C-alpha positions as a Python dict, from the first residue, in 0.01 Angstrom:
ca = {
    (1, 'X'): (0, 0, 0),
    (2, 'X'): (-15, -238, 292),
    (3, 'X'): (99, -575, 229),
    (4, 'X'): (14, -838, 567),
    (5, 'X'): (199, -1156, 565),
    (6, 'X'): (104, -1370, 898),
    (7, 'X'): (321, -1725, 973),
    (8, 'X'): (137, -1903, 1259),
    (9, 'X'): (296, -2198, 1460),
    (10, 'X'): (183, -2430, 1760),
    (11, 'X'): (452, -2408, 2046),
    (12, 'X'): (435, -2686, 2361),
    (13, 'X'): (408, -2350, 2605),
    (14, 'X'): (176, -2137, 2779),
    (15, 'X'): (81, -1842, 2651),
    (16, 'X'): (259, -1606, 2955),
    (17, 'X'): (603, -1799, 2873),
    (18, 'X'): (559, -1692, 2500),
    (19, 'X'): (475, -1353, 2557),
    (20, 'X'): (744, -1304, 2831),
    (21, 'X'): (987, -1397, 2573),
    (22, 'X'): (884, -1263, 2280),
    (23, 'X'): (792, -907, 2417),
    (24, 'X'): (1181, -896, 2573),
    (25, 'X'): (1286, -728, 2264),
    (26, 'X'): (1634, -787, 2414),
    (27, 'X'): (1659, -1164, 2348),
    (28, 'X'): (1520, -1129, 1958),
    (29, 'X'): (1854, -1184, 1863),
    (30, 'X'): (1853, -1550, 2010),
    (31, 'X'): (1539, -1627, 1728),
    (32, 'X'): (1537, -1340, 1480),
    (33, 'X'): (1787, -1404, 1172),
    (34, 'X'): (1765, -1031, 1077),
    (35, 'X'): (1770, -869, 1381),
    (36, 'X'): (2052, -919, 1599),
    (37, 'X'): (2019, -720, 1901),
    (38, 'X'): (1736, -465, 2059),
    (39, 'X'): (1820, -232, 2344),
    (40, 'X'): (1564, -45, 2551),
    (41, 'X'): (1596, 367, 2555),
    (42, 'X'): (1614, 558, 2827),
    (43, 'X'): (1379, 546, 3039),
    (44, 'X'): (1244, 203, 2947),
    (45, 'X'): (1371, -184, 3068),
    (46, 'X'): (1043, -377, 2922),
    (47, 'X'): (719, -442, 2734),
    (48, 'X'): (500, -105, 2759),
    (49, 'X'): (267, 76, 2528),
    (50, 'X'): (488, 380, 2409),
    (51, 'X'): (846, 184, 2510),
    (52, 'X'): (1081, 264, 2288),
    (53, 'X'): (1405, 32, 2131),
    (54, 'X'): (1644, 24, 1893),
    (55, 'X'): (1641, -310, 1645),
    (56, 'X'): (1998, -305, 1510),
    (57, 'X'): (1935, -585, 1191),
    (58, 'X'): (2254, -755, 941),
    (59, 'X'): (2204, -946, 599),
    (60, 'X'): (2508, -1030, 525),
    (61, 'X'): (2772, -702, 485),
    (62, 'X'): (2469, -486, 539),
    (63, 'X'): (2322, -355, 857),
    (64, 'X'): (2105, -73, 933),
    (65, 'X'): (1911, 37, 1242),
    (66, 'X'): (1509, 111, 1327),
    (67, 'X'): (1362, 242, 1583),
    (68, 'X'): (1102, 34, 1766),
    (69, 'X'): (754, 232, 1960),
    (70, 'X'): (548, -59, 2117),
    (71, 'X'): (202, 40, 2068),
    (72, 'X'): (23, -271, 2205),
    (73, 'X'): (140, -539, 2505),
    (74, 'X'): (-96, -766, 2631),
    (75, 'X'): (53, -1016, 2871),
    (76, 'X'): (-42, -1390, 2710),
    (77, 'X'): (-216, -1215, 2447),
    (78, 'X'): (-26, -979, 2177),
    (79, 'X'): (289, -764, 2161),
    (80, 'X'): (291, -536, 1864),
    (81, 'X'): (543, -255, 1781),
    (82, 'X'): (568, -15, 1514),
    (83, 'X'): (932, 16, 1324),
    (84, 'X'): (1070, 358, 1177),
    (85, 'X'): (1369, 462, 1066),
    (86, 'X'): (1471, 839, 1011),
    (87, 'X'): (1125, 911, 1172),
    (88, 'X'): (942, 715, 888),
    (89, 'X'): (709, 470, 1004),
    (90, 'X'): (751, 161, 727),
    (91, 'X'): (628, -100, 925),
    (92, 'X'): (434, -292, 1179),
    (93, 'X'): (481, -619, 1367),
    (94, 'X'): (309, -801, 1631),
    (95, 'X'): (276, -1150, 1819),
    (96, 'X'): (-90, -1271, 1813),
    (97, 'X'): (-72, -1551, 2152),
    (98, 'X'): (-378, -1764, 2159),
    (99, 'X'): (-426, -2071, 2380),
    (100, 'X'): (-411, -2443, 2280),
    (101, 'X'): (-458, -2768, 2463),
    (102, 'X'): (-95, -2830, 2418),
    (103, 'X'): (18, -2532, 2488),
    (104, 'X'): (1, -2173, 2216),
    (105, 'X'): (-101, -2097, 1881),
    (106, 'X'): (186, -1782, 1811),
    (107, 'X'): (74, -1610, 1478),
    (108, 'X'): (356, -1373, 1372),
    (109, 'X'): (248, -1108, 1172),
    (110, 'X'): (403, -761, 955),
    (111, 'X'): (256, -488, 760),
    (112, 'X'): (479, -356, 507),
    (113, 'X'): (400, 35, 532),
    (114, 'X'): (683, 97, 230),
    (115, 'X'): (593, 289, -65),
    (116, 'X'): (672, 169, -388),
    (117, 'X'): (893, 459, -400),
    (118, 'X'): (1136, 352, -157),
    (119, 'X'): (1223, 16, -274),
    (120, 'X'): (1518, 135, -392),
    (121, 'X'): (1603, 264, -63),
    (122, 'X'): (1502, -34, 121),
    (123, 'X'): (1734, -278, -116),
    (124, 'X'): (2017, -44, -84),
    (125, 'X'): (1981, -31, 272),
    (126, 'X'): (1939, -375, 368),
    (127, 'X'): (2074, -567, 50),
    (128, 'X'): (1695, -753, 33),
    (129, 'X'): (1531, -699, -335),
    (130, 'X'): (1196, -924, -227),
    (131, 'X'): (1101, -835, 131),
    (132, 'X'): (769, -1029, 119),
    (133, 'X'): (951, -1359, 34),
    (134, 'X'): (1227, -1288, 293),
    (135, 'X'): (1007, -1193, 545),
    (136, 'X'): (820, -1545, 509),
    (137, 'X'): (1174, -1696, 523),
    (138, 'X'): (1311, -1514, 825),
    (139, 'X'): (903, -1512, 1067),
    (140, 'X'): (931, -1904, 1002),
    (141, 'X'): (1278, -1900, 1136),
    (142, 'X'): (1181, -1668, 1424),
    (143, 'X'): (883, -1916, 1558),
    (144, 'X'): (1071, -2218, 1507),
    (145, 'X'): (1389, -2048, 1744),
    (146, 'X'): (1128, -1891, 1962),
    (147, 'X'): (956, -2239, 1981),
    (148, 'X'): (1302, -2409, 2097),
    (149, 'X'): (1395, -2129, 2344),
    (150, 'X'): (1044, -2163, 2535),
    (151, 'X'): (986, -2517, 2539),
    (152, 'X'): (1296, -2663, 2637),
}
């Protein structure tokens, strides 16, 4: 079942200097409070449709690693990757960048691919029981860091 949960925020930028930062999935450590660091693979130093990464996320004592496949990147306009881990695809995120008089409208977004099935997994493997409610915790936290990083 797919489960969307979307935070939206206003940032004092334009929409290139969001996108620029957000879609360096090397600085989401400086805003995510899961994910710590992202490194390209081989082959790939920035924002293109099939790019691949590594997202290498901590709560707490626990930390585990995805695998990132960017599957949309539109400069000023949306950056949207697909997570997997052991080749299972369990979720999707992406940057919707819209214009504003004072600056950008940045919705974050995530669809939650997991099967019930897995929750178990998931908990074990990350040490989060309700991933909806920490999601909403930890997208707020990104925009608000994001926000700081690009309008200062």
């Amino acid at each position: 079942m797919t489960e969307r949960i979307e935070i939206t925020r206003d940032i004092a930028a334009s929409p290139e200097a969001v996108y620029a930062a957000i879609s360096d999935v090397t600085r989401m450590g400086e805003w995510s409070e899961e994910c710590h660091t992202c490194t390209w693979h081989d082959g790939f130093d920035g924002p293109v449709v099939g790019a691949t990464f590594d997202g290498h996320n901590r709560n707490g004592d626990k930390e585990w690693t995805t695998q990132g496949k960017v599957v949309e990147a539109e400069p000023g306009r949306s950056f949207v990757f697909e997570c997997s881990m052991m080749d299972f695809h369990f979720s999707t995120w992406g940057y919707r960048i819209e214009p504003t008089d004072g600056g950008s409208r940045v919705t974050e977004w995530t669809d939650n691919l997991l099967p019930a099935e897995f929750h178990d997994f998931a908990k074990e493997t990350s040490g989060i029981d309700d991933r909806e409610a920490r999601n909403r915790q930890t997208m707020s936290g990104t925009l608000e860091h994001l926000a700081a990083a690009v309008e200062a």
